[in-house]
PDB file of C-alpha atoms and ligand atoms in Angstrom:
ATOM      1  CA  UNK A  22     111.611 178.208  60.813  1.00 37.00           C
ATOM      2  CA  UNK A  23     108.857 177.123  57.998  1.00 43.00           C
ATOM      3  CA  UNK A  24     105.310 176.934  59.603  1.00 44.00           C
ATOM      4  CA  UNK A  25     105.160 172.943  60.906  1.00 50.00           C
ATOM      5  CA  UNK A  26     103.004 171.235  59.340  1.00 51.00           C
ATOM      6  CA  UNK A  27     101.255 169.689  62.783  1.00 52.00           C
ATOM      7  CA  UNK A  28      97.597 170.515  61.596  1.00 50.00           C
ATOM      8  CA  UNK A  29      97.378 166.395  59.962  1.00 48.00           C
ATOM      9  CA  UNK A  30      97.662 166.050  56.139  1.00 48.00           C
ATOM     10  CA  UNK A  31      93.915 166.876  54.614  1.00 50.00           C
ATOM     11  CA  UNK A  32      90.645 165.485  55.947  1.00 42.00           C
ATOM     12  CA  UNK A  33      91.498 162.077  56.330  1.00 51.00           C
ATOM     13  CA  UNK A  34      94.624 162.873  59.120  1.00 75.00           C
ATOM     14  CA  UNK A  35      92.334 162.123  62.142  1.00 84.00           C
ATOM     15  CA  UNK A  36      90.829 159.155  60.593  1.00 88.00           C
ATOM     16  CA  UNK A  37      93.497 157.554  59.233  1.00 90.00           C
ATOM     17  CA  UNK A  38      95.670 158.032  62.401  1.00 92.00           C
ATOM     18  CA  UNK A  39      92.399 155.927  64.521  1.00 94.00           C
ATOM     19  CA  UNK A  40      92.738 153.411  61.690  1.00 95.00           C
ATOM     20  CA  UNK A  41      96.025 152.727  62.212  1.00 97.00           C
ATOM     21  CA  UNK A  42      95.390 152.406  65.766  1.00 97.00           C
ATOM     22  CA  UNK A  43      92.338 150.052  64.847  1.00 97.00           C
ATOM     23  CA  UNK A  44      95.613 147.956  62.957  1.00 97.00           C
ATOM     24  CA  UNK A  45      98.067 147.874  66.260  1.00 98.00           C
ATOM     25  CA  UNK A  46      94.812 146.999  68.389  1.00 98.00           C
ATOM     26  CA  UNK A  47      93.839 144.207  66.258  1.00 98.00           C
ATOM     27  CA  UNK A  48      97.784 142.936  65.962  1.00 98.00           C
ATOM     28  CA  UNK A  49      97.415 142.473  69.644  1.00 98.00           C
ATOM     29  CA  UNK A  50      98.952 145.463  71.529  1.00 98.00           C
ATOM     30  CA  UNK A  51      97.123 145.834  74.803  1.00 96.00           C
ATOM     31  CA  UNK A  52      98.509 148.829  76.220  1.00 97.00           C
ATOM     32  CA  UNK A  53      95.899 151.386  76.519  1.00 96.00           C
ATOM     33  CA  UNK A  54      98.765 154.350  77.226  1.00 97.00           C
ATOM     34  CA  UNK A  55     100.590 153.258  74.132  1.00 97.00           C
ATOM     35  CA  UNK A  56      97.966 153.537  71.899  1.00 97.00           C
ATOM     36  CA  UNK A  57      96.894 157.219  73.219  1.00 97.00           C
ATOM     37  CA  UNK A  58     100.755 158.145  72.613  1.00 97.00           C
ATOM     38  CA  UNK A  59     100.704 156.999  69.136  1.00 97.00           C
ATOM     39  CA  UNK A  60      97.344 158.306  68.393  1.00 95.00           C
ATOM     40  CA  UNK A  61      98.612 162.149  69.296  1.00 94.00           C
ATOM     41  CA  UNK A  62     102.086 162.020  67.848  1.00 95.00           C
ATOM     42  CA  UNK A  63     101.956 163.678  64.351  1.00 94.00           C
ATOM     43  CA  UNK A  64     103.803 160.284  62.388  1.00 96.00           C
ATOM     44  CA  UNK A  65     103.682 162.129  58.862  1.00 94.00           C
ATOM     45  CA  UNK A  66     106.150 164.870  60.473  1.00 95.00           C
ATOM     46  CA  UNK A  67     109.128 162.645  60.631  1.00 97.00           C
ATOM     47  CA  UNK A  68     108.720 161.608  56.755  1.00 96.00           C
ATOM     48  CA  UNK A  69     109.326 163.535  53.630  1.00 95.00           C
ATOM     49  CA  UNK A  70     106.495 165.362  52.362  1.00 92.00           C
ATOM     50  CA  UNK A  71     106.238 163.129  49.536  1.00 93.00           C
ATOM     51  CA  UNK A  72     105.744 159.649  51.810  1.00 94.00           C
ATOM     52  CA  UNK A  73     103.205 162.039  54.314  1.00 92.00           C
ATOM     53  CA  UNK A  74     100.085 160.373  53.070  1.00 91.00           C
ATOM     54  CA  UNK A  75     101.353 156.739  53.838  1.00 94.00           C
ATOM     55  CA  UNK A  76     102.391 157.943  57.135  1.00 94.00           C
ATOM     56  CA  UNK A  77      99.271 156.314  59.085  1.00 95.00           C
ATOM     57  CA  UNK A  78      99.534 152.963  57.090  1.00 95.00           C
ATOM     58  CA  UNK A  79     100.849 150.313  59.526  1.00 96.00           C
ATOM     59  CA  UNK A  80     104.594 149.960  57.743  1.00 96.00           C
ATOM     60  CA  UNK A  81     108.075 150.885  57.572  1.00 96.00           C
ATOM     61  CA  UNK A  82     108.957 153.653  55.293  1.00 96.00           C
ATOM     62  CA  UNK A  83     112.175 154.796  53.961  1.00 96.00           C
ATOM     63  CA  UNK A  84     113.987 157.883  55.805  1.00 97.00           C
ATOM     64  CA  UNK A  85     117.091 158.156  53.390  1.00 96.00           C
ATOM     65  CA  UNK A  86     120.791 156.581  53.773  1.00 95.00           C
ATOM     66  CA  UNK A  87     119.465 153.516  53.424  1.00 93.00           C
ATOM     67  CA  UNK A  88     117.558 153.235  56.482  1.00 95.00           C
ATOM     68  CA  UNK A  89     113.654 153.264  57.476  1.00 96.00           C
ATOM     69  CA  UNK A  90     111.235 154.555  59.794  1.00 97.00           C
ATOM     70  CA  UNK A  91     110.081 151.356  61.851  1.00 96.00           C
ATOM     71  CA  UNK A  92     106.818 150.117  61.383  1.00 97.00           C
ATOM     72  CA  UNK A  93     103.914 151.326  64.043  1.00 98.00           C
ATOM     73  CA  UNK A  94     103.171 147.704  65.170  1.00 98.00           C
ATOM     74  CA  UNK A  95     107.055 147.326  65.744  1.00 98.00           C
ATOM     75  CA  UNK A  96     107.467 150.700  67.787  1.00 98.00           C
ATOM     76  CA  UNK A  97     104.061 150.293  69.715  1.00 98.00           C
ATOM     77  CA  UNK A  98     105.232 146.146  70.615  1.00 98.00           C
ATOM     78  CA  UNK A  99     108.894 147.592  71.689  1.00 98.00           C
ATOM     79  CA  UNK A 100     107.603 149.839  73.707  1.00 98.00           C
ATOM     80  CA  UNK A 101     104.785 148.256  75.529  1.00 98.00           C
ATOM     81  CA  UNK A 102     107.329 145.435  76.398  1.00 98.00           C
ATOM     82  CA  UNK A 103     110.157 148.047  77.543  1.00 98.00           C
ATOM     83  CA  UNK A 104     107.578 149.625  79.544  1.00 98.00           C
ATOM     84  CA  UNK A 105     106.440 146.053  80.714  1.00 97.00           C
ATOM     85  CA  UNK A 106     103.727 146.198  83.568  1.00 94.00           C
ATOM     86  CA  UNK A 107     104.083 149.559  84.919  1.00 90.00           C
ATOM     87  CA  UNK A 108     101.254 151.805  84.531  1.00 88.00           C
ATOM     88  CA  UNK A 109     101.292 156.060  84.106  1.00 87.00           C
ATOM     89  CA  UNK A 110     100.422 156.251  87.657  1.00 90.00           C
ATOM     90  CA  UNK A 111     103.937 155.041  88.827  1.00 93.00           C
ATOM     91  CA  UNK A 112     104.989 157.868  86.825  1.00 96.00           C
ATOM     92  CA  UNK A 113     107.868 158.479  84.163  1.00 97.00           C
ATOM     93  CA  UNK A 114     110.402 155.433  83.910  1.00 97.00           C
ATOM     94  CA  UNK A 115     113.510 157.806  85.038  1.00 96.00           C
ATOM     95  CA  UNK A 116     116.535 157.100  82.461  1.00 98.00           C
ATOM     96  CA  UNK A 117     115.916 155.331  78.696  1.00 98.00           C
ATOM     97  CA  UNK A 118     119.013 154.959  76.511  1.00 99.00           C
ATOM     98  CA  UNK A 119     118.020 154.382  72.641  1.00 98.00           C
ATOM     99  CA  UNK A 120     119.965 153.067  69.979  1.00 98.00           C
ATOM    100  CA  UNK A 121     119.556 153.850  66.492  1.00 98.00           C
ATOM    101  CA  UNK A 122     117.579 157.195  66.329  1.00 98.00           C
ATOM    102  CA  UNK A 123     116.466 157.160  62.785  1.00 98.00           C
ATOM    103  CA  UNK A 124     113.966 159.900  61.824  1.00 98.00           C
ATOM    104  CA  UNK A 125     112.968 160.041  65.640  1.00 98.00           C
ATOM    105  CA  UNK A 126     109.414 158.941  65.603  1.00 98.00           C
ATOM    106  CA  UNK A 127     110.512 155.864  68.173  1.00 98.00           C
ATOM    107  CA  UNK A 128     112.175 158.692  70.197  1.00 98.00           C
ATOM    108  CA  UNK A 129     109.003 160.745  70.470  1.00 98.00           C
ATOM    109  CA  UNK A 130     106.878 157.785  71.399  1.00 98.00           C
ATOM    110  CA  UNK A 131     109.161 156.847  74.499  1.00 98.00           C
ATOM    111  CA  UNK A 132     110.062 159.970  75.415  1.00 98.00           C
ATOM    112  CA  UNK A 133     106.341 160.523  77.018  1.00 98.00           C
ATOM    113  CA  UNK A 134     106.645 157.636  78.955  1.00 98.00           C
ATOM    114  CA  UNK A 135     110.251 159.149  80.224  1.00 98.00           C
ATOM    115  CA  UNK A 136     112.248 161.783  82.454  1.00 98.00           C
ATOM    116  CA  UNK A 137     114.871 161.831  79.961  1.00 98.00           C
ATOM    117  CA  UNK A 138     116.056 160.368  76.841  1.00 98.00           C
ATOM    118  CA  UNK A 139     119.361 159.097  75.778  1.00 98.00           C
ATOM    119  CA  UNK A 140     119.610 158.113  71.982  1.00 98.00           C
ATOM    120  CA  UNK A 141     122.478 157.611  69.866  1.00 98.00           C
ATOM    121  CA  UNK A 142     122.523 157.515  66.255  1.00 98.00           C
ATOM    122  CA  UNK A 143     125.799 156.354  63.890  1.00 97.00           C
ATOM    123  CA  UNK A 144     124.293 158.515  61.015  1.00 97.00           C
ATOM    124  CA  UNK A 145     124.661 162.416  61.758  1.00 97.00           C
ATOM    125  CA  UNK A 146     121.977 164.108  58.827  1.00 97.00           C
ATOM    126  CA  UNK A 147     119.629 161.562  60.146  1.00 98.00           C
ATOM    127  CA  UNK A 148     120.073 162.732  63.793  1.00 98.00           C
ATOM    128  CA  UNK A 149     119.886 166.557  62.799  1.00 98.00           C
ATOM    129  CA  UNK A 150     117.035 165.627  61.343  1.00 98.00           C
ATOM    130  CA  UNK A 151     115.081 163.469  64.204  1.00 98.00           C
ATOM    131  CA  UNK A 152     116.570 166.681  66.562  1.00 98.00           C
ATOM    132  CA  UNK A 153     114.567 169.162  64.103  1.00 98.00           C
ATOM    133  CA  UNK A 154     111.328 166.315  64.163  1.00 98.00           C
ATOM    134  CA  UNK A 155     111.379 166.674  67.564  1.00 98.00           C
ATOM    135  CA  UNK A 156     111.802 169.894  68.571  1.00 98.00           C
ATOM    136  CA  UNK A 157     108.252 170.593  65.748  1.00 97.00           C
ATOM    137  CA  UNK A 158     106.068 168.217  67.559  1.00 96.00           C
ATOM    138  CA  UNK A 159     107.382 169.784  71.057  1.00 97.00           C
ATOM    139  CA  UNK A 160     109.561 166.730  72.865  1.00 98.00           C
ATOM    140  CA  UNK A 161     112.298 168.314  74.535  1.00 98.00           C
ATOM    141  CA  UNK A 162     113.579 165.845  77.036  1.00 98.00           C
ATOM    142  CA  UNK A 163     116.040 164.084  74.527  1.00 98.00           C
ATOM    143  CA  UNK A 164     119.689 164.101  74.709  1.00 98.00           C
ATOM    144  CA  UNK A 165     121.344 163.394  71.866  1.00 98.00           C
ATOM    145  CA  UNK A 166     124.638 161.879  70.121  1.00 98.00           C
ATOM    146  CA  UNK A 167     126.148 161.329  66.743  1.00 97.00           C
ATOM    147  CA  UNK A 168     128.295 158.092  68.051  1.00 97.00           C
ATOM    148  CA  UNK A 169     128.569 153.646  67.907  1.00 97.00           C
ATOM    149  CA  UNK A 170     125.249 152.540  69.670  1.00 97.00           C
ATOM    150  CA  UNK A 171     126.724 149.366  70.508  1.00 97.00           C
ATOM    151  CA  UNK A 172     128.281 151.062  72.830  1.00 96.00           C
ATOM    152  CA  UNK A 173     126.044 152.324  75.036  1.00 98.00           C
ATOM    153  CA  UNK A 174     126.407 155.928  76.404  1.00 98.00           C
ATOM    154  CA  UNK A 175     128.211 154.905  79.533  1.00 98.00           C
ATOM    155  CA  UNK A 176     128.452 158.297  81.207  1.00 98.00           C
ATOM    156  CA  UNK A 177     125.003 158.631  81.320  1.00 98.00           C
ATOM    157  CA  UNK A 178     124.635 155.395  82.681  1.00 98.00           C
ATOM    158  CA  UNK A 179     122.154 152.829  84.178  1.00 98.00           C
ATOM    159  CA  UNK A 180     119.647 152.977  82.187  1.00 98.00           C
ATOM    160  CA  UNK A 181     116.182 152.072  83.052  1.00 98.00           C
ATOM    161  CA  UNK A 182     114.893 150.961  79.818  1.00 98.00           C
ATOM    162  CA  UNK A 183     117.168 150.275  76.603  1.00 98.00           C
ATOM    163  CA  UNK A 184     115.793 150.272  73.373  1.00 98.00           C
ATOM    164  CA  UNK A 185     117.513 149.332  70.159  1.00 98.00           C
ATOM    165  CA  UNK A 186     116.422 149.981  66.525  1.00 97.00           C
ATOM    166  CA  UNK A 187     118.971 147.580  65.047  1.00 96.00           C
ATOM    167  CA  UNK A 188     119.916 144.925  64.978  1.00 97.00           C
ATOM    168  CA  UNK A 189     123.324 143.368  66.505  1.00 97.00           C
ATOM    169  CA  UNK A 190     124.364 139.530  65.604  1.00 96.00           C
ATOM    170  CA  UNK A 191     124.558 138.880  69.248  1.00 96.00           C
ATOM    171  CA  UNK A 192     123.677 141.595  72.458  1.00 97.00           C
ATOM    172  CA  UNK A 193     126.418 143.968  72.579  1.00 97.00           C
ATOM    173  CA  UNK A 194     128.252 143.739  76.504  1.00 97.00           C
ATOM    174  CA  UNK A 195     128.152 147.198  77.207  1.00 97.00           C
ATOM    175  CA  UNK A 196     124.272 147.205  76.733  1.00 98.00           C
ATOM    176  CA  UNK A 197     124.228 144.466  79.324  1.00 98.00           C
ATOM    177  CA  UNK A 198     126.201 146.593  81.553  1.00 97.00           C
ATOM    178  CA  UNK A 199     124.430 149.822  81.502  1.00 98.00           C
ATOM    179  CA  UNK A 200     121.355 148.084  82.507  1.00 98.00           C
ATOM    180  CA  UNK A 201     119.563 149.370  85.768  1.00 98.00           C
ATOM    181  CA  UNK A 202     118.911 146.496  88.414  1.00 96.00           C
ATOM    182  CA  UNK A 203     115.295 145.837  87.183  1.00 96.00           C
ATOM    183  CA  UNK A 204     116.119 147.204  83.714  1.00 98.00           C
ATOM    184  CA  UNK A 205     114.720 146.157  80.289  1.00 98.00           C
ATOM    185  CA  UNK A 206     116.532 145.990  77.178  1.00 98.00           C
ATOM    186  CA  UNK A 207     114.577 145.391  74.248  1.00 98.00           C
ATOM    187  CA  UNK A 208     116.643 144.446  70.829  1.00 98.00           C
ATOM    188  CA  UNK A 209     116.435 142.613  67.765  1.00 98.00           C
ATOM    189  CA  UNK A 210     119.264 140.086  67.335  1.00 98.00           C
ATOM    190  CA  UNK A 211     120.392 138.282  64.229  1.00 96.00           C
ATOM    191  CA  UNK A 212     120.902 138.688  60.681  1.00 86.00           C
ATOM    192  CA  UNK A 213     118.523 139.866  57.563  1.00 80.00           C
ATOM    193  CA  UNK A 214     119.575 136.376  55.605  1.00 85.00           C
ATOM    194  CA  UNK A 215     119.350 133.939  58.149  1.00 86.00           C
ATOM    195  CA  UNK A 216     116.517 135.727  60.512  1.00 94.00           C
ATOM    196  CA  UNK A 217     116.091 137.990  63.511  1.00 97.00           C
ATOM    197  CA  UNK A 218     114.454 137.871  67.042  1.00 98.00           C
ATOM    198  CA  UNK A 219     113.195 140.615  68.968  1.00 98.00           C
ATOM    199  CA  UNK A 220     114.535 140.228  72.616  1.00 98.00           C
ATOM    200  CA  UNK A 221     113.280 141.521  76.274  1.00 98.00           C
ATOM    201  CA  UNK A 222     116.386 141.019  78.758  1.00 98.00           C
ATOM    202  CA  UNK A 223     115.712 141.660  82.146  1.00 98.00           C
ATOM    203  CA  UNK A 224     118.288 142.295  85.250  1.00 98.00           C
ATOM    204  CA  UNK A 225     117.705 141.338  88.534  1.00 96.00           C
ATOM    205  CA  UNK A 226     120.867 141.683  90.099  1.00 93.00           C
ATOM    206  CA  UNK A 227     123.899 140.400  87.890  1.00 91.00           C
ATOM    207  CA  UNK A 228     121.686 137.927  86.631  1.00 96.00           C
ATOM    208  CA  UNK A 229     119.852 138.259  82.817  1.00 98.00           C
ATOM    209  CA  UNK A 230     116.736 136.855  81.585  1.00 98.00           C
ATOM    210  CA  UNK A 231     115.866 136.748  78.036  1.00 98.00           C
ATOM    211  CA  UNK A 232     112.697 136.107  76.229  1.00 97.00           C
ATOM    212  CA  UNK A 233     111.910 136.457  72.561  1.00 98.00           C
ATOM    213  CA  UNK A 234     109.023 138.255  71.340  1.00 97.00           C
ATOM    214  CA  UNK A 235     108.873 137.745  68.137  1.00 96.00           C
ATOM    215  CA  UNK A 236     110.363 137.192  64.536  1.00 96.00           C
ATOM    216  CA  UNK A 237     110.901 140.632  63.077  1.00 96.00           C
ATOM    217  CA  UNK A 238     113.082 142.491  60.470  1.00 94.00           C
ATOM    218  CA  UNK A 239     115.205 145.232  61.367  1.00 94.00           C
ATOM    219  CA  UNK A 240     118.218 147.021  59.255  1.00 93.00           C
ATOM    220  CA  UNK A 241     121.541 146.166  60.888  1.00 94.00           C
ATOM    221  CA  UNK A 242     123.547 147.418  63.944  1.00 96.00           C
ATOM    222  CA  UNK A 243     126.411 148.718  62.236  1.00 93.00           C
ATOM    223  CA  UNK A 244     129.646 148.222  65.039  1.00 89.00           C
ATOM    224  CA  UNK A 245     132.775 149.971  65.218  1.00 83.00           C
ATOM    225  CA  UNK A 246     131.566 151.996  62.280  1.00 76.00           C
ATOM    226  CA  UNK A 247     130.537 155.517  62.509  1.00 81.00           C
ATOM    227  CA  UNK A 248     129.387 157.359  59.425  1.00 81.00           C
ATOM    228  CA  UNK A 249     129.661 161.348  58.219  1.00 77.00           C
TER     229      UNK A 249
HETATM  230  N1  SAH B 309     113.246 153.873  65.276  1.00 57.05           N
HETATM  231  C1  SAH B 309     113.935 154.457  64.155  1.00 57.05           C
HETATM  232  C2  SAH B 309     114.589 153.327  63.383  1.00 57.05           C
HETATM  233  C3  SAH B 309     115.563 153.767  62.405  1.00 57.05           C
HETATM  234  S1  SAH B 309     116.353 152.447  61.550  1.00 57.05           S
HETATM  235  C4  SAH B 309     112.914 155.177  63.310  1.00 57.05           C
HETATM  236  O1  SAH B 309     111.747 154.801  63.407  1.00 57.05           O
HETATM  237  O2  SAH B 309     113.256 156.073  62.545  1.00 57.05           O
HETATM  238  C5  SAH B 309     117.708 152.080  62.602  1.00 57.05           C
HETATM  239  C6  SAH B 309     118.700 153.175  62.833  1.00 57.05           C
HETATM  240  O3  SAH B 309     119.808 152.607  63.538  1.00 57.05           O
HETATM  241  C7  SAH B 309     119.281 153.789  61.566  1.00 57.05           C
HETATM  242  O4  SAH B 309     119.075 155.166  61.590  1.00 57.05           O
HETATM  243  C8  SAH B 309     120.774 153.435  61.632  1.00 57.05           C
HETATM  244  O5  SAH B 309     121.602 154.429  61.108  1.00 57.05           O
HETATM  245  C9  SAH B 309     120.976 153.272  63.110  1.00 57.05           C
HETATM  246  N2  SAH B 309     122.149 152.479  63.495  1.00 57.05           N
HETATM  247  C10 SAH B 309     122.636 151.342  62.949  1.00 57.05           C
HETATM  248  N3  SAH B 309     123.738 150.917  63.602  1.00 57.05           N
HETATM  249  C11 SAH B 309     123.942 151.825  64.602  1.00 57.05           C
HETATM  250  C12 SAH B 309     124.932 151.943  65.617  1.00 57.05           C
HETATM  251  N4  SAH B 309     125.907 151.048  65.782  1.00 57.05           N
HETATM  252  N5  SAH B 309     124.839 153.000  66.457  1.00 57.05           N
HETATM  253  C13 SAH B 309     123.851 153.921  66.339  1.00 57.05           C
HETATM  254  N6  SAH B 309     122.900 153.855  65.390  1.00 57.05           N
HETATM  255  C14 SAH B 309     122.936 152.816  64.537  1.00 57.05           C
END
């Protein structure tokens, strides 16, 4: 294996990584445990070399096929709502499914706040590549599969916490279905053209509530179509 580079890209690495945490405080995320995660997890390490230095700026950033690593704010708002208002001391949320792996840089970030992550990822070279991400900056509780999202990963099923990275024109059943009593699904829903929301659904029971976050801009959840 070539040495990881973990060490932080020059002199600037530290500073720039508490700038972009200046950013995500300033955009309004409040959670304190977030923010630590995100300040220790090496961001430049899921990117090509040559995007490395823009690794700490507060935006998305292409990965390849198309696709793009999601932007700080995006990741840190997603997960502070998944986690909602439990704190560390309550310990590790106990299942999280996630949709749409990507380079893996989500993964890492909710992985700390987790027993055990689920993610699924249409895209194999992208999820060999979040699986070799990982395993450099040391996250080994991540299960992994080359598969349709939008369907869930039903044997490994309820899930605590979903997450998804894409975005479906309406909330795909089966997500709705593998949700934990007290679960949190967090997805963007809609279309690039005509505009998406980012969603928190909550179960209690058979019953779903649904709130939207915010207007954001996420690639699309491909269905029914698994690639390479
Ligand atoms: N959080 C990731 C985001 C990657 S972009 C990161 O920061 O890298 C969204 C990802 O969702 C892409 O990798 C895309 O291939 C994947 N995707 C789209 N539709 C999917 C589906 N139906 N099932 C699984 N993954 C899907």
């Amino acid at each position: 294996m070539n040495t990881p580079n973990l060490a932080g890209i020059g002199m600037t690495s530290q500073r720039t990584r508490e700038r972009m945490i200046a950013s995500l405080l300033d955009k309004g995320i409040k959670n304190w445990a977030v923010l630590d995660v995100m300040r220790t997890i090496p961001r430049h390490v899921f990117l090509d070399e040559a995007l490395a230095t823009r690794a700490y700026e507060d935006t998305a950033l292409p990965i390849g096929f198309n696709q793009t690593i999601s932007q700080p704010y995006v990741v840190a708002r997603m997960t502070e709502a998944a986690l909602g208002p439990r704190v560390p001391e309550q310990g590790k949320v106990p299942r999280v499914l996630e949709i749409g792996t990507g380079c893996g840089y989500q993964t890492a970030v909710i992985a700390q706040f987790a027993e055990r992550v689920w993610t699924v990822e249409r895209i194999q070279p992208l999820l060999e590549r979040a699986r070799k991400h990982l395993s450099l900056v040391g996250v080994r509780n991540v299960r992994f599969k080359h598969d349709d999202g939008s369907l869930g990963w039903a044997d490994n099923a309820p899930f605590d916490i979903i997450i998804a990275a894409a975005a479906p024109q309406h909330v795909p059943a089966e997500l709705l279905n593998q949700l934990a009593e007290g679960g949190r699904l967090v997805i963007p829903v809609g279309t690039e053209r005509g505009g998406q929301e980012l969603l928190l659904i909550e179960r209690t029971g058979n019953e779903f509530s649904s709130r939207v976050l915010e207007a954001v801009n996420f690639v699309p959840l491909y269905v029914g179509q698994v690639q390479y």
